[in-house]
Each structure stands twice: as C-alpha cells, then as structure tokens.
C-alpha cells in the first residue's frame, strides 16, 4: 500500500507524472468511445490495421517536421480507402485485403522510421512512453478528444443506424461511406494520440478491450459508450501507476490491466458472465 | 404507381434480371413470387437503389425514383441484422424518423410520440424497452413493420416478412398492410410460400429472371404460370389441393 501513497506523493510533486495521468485519462476516454463503435461494427481487425498503417505517416511527419497528426491522418485514410478498394474491386475478401495493406504500410513505416532514427525513438513509438509526454502532446490529445466528442455527438444517430442497420440507412439516402470514412479519420486521430500512451502495437487493445468489457455489462448504447470510456480511463490510470512503480513499459502495463478487467467481467458480469451462467445451469439441473 | 421499365441487373457479369417490365399499383398489395435465385430480392433492391442496374428506369408517378428515395420504406430480412446490438425496441422504431429528420436534427417529442403510436399499432408497446435480441422472430418482424409505419412512406417494400413467424404476428402485420392499402400506399412483398399467395395479395408478379406474368392475382395465379416459374410437380400439387378445397 505504501507504493500507492508514494505514487500519489510523486503525482503532486512531478509535472511529468501529472501530464502522464492527464494524457492517460484523455486517451482512455477517446479510445473507449471510438472503440465502442469499432466493436459494434465488427471492425476490430480494421481498427488494428489502421492503427498500424499510420506508421509511415508518423515517420514522414517527423522527417519533415510537420504535425504528426497530419501525417498519420493522411496515411490512415489512404489505408482505409485502399483496403475498401481492393476488397470491392476484386473477389478478395475484406480480411485478406486488410492483411495485405496494413502489413505493407507497417513495413514501409519501419523503413522510414529507421531512416529518420536520429530524431525519433522507434521503441517509444512501438510501445509508448507516457512518462515523456510534452505540453504540446497534451494539447494535441485534448484537441483530438474534443474532435472525437464533437464528431460522436453531431453524428450520433447516423453512427448508430449505420452500425446497426447499414442497408436501412442506405435506403433512406444516408451517405454511409461518409460516416464510415469519418469514423476512420477519428480512428487515426485516436491512434496517434494513443501512440504516446500505449504505443502503436497496442493501440488496438485500448480501442477494443475496454469497449468489449463494457459490452459484457450493458445493453444500452449510451451506457456502453460511457462505461467503455470509464474502463479505458481506469485501465490507463492503474497501468500508469504500475508503470511508474514497477518500472514497466507504460503500454503493456495499461493493456494488461485492461485485459484483466475484461477477464473478470468475462467471468462475473451478470448477463454474460461465464461463471454465473454455469452456476445458473447447475442450479437449474438440480 | 411504380413503374419498372426494361430493367437489367447482373452480378459480376452473370445476368440476374433481364428486361423486366412491371407496374406496381397504389392501394394494392403486390406479391413477388418465384423460385430461389429468381432475382426477387434483386428486383426490390433495384427499386431501392441498393444495386447497380445495367439498364432500365424506375419511376414513381412519373418521377425518377431517385428524387423520392425517402418515400420508400424497406423492411428487410431479419436474418441480416446483428441481434446482439445494444439497441432497444423503441430506438429501432424511432430510427424510422431519421429519413425525414435528416442530418444534425435529433428526434424530439413528436418523433417519440410517433414511435410510441406505431408500437401500439403492432401490439408491442409493453416490450419497448427490451433489447432487440430478446424478442421472438415474429415480434422482431413487427418491430421493423412499426419502423416502416413511422417512416410514413408512399411505397413500402417487405422482403420475406412472413418467414418463421407466429400466427399472431402474421395477423398483426397483415392488418397493417391492409391499413396501408386503404391509405393508397404501394405495397410490395417478396414472398416464398405459394400456398398463401392468393389470400395475401391483390396483385402478383411471378418472376424467374424474367417476368413470367403479372397482374391481378385471380388472373395470374394459374397452373401454367406456376409450372413455368417453378415446376410441373409443384403446380400439380398446389392446384390439386385447391380444387379439393373448393369441392369440400
């Protein structure tokens, strides 16, 4: 327990830790919200793909000295379009198309990053380094959080209906592709923000694990979004604490916490918990 | 009156529908029947603008169908939906108002009232807070019919609405269809069960890649048409039963 007091004391003392906590919370909230729509649309693999595909954009942005968000967004959207294009214009299935495009982008990103090695640290991009968050990083993260909340509140009913019943949305003339690519854009922005926190490899975990956990607890979409954001935030905070105290890499620490919360929910959630279901069945058999 | 003219649709160069010419009348319930793979769903999807057509035009009261897209309601097959989705019965029905609301506007009191009324009409008001996966097939079908009520469109297209549903739901849905018929809407139903076709539909379209025949059910529902679209055996069984029914 003394480590918790140590952590809290350090938190009041060190700016870098406060910045880390603030970023962790913001990333937890935004990835929880966008992640909810990703899992409901059955796009977890797409989320993984886009989060990896931004790597060349990150590298080029570093090289040119422009904002990372810009570079990442461009490559994220290009990847999303290419994936859709390959799948729709050939007989190749979506998951195969995703696999080809994202690995190609990821590979290109690696090569570009190694060319720019002097100014960036590959390890940090891959696994996150939340303890080295700069003020401008916090600013960027706050802006992305704002954009995510704005996007979801403005297009809430469109996001719901295209996720649940895309055919119906098409029949009344909704431009479902615009909503799709809007969501993909948000996904790339969240990815870049989460880069700092959990690293590019584990972004997908921040997107889908808290949302999947929340999905086990509720049958209301609004509750799902809120609960998913809370799960993301709690994971990020506990992960940060572990990372600071035990000197673990922040990304893996946060992701492991999220996975443990998922596992507990998997066992104990009232409606879908495996343990309770089994107990009920046994009870029913007697 | 909804007119389909010279419609041709192919999937990856395999023609599914060729030179379809057919008219759906206002104030009538029209059934589309035909064997599996005859292109029934493709025909309604063309009307809805969901599939690309190689050739042909579709118009409603002499206007291009595109300009009145929002005047067509579609009740799709239930099996295409994700029933684990965290959405309530009420919210599904409420989504019927989205077409008229457009972007940036959220459903208000009026829209919620409409959804409540529609649920009452299909007899599901007491289930309005259920997650949709907790309903039976028939109840679920009624939910989507309720959404079409809320949409208040001039043309309503239903794809296999009577598959695997209970009698109570079937009756509730037929009541709604008759109500729409009274209001002069154009109602199009894709249907598989030949037995009940004459009792459900005013008009029939018999389809098998091309139009076999269409017109008033009494004129179109006859052995030679069924034989041509389906098989001689089926035609024989159906019309033999019918004759027996009549002699009883």
Short mmCIF file of C-alpha atoms in Angstrom, two decimals, chain A residues 87-199:
data_model
loop_
_atom_site.label_atom_id
_atom_site.label_comp_id
_atom_site.label_asym_id
_atom_site.label_seq_id
_atom_site.Cartn_x
_atom_site.Cartn_y
_atom_site.Cartn_z
CA UNK A 87 -11.95 -5.70 -51.41
CA UNK A 88 -14.69 -4.13 -53.52
CA UNK A 89 -12.99 -4.28 -56.91
CA UNK A 90 -11.75 -7.88 -56.73
CA UNK A 91 -13.02 -11.14 -55.29
CA UNK A 92 -10.50 -10.82 -52.44
CA UNK A 93 -12.23 -10.84 -49.07
CA UNK A 94 -12.08 -7.95 -46.63
CA UNK A 95 -9.83 -9.58 -44.02
CA UNK A 96 -7.29 -10.55 -46.66
CA UNK A 97 -7.31 -7.06 -48.07
CA UNK A 98 -6.77 -5.67 -44.58
CA UNK A 99 -3.85 -8.02 -44.01
CA UNK A 100 -2.08 -7.04 -47.23
CA UNK A 101 -2.49 -3.29 -46.93
CA UNK A 102 -1.70 -2.86 -43.27
CA UNK A 103 1.41 -5.03 -43.28
CA UNK A 104 2.71 -3.18 -46.34
CA UNK A 105 2.13 0.20 -44.68
CA UNK A 106 3.66 -1.03 -41.44
CA UNK A 107 6.74 -2.30 -43.26
CA UNK A 108 7.13 0.99 -45.10
CA UNK A 109 6.78 2.79 -41.79
CA UNK A 110 9.58 0.72 -40.25
CA UNK A 111 11.97 1.56 -43.05
CA UNK A 112 11.12 5.25 -42.97
CA UNK A 113 11.49 5.37 -39.18
CA UNK A 114 14.89 3.72 -39.31
CA UNK A 115 15.95 6.31 -41.90
CA UNK A 116 14.86 9.04 -39.51
CA UNK A 117 16.27 7.22 -36.48
CA UNK A 118 18.33 10.18 -35.26
CA UNK A 119 15.32 12.25 -34.31
CA UNK A 120 12.86 9.62 -33.18
CA UNK A 121 12.86 6.62 -30.97
CA UNK A 122 11.33 3.56 -32.55
CA UNK A 123 10.93 1.82 -29.23
CA UNK A 124 8.77 4.63 -27.89
CA UNK A 125 6.59 4.70 -30.98
CA UNK A 126 6.05 0.98 -30.77
CA UNK A 127 5.43 0.63 -27.04
CA UNK A 128 4.56 4.09 -25.81
CA UNK A 129 6.32 6.28 -23.33
CA UNK A 130 3.71 8.03 -21.35
CA UNK A 131 6.18 9.43 -18.84
CA UNK A 132 7.72 11.62 -21.51
CA UNK A 133 4.57 13.50 -22.57
CA UNK A 134 5.27 17.07 -23.62
CA UNK A 135 2.96 20.05 -23.23
CA UNK A 136 2.29 20.11 -26.95
CA UNK A 137 1.40 16.40 -26.78
CA UNK A 138 -1.19 17.21 -24.13
CA UNK A 139 -2.56 19.99 -26.28
CA UNK A 140 -2.86 17.68 -29.28
CA UNK A 141 -4.51 14.97 -27.22
CA UNK A 142 -7.02 17.47 -25.82
CA UNK A 143 -7.88 18.66 -29.33
CA UNK A 144 -8.39 15.11 -30.54
CA UNK A 145 -10.59 14.34 -27.54
CA UNK A 146 -12.65 17.42 -28.38
CA UNK A 147 -12.96 16.36 -32.02
CA UNK A 148 -14.00 12.83 -31.07
CA UNK A 149 -16.71 14.04 -28.70
CA UNK A 150 -17.91 16.58 -31.27
CA UNK A 151 -17.99 14.00 -34.06
CA UNK A 152 -19.89 11.46 -31.99
CA UNK A 153 -22.42 13.98 -30.66
CA UNK A 154 -23.13 15.51 -34.08
CA UNK A 155 -23.40 12.21 -35.93
CA UNK A 156 -24.69 10.07 -33.07
CA UNK A 157 -27.86 8.84 -34.75
CA UNK A 158 -26.06 8.27 -38.05
CA UNK A 159 -23.33 6.29 -36.30
CA UNK A 160 -25.93 4.20 -34.51
CA UNK A 161 -28.01 3.44 -37.57
CA UNK A 162 -25.08 2.69 -39.90
CA UNK A 163 -23.60 0.40 -37.24
CA UNK A 164 -26.85 -1.43 -36.60
CA UNK A 165 -28.56 -1.45 -39.99
CA UNK A 166 -26.49 -0.08 -42.84
CA UNK A 167 -28.91 -1.26 -45.53
CA UNK A 168 -31.75 0.73 -43.99
CA UNK A 169 -29.52 3.81 -43.75
CA UNK A 170 -28.69 3.46 -47.45
CA UNK A 171 -32.34 3.13 -48.44
CA UNK A 172 -33.25 6.47 -46.94
CA UNK A 173 -30.36 8.11 -48.73
CA UNK A 174 -27.77 8.47 -45.96
CA UNK A 175 -24.22 8.67 -47.30
CA UNK A 176 -22.95 5.70 -45.33
CA UNK A 177 -19.48 5.97 -46.87
CA UNK A 178 -19.06 9.47 -45.46
CA UNK A 179 -19.89 8.21 -41.98
CA UNK A 180 -17.51 5.27 -42.46
CA UNK A 181 -14.58 7.42 -43.50
CA UNK A 182 -15.38 9.99 -40.84
CA UNK A 183 -15.08 7.24 -38.27
CA UNK A 184 -11.85 6.04 -39.88
CA UNK A 185 -10.45 9.56 -39.62
CA UNK A 186 -11.36 9.69 -35.93
CA UNK A 187 -9.75 6.30 -35.53
CA UNK A 188 -6.46 7.53 -36.97
CA UNK A 189 -6.52 10.63 -34.75
CA UNK A 190 -7.14 8.49 -31.68
CA UNK A 191 -4.37 6.17 -32.79
CA UNK A 192 -1.85 8.98 -32.93
CA UNK A 193 -2.87 10.23 -29.50
CA UNK A 194 -2.67 6.76 -28.06
CA UNK A 195 0.76 6.29 -29.64
CA UNK A 196 2.35 8.20 -26.85
CA UNK A 197 0.46 6.27 -24.19
CA UNK A 198 0.45 2.65 -25.28
CA UNK A 199 2.44 2.60 -28.50
#
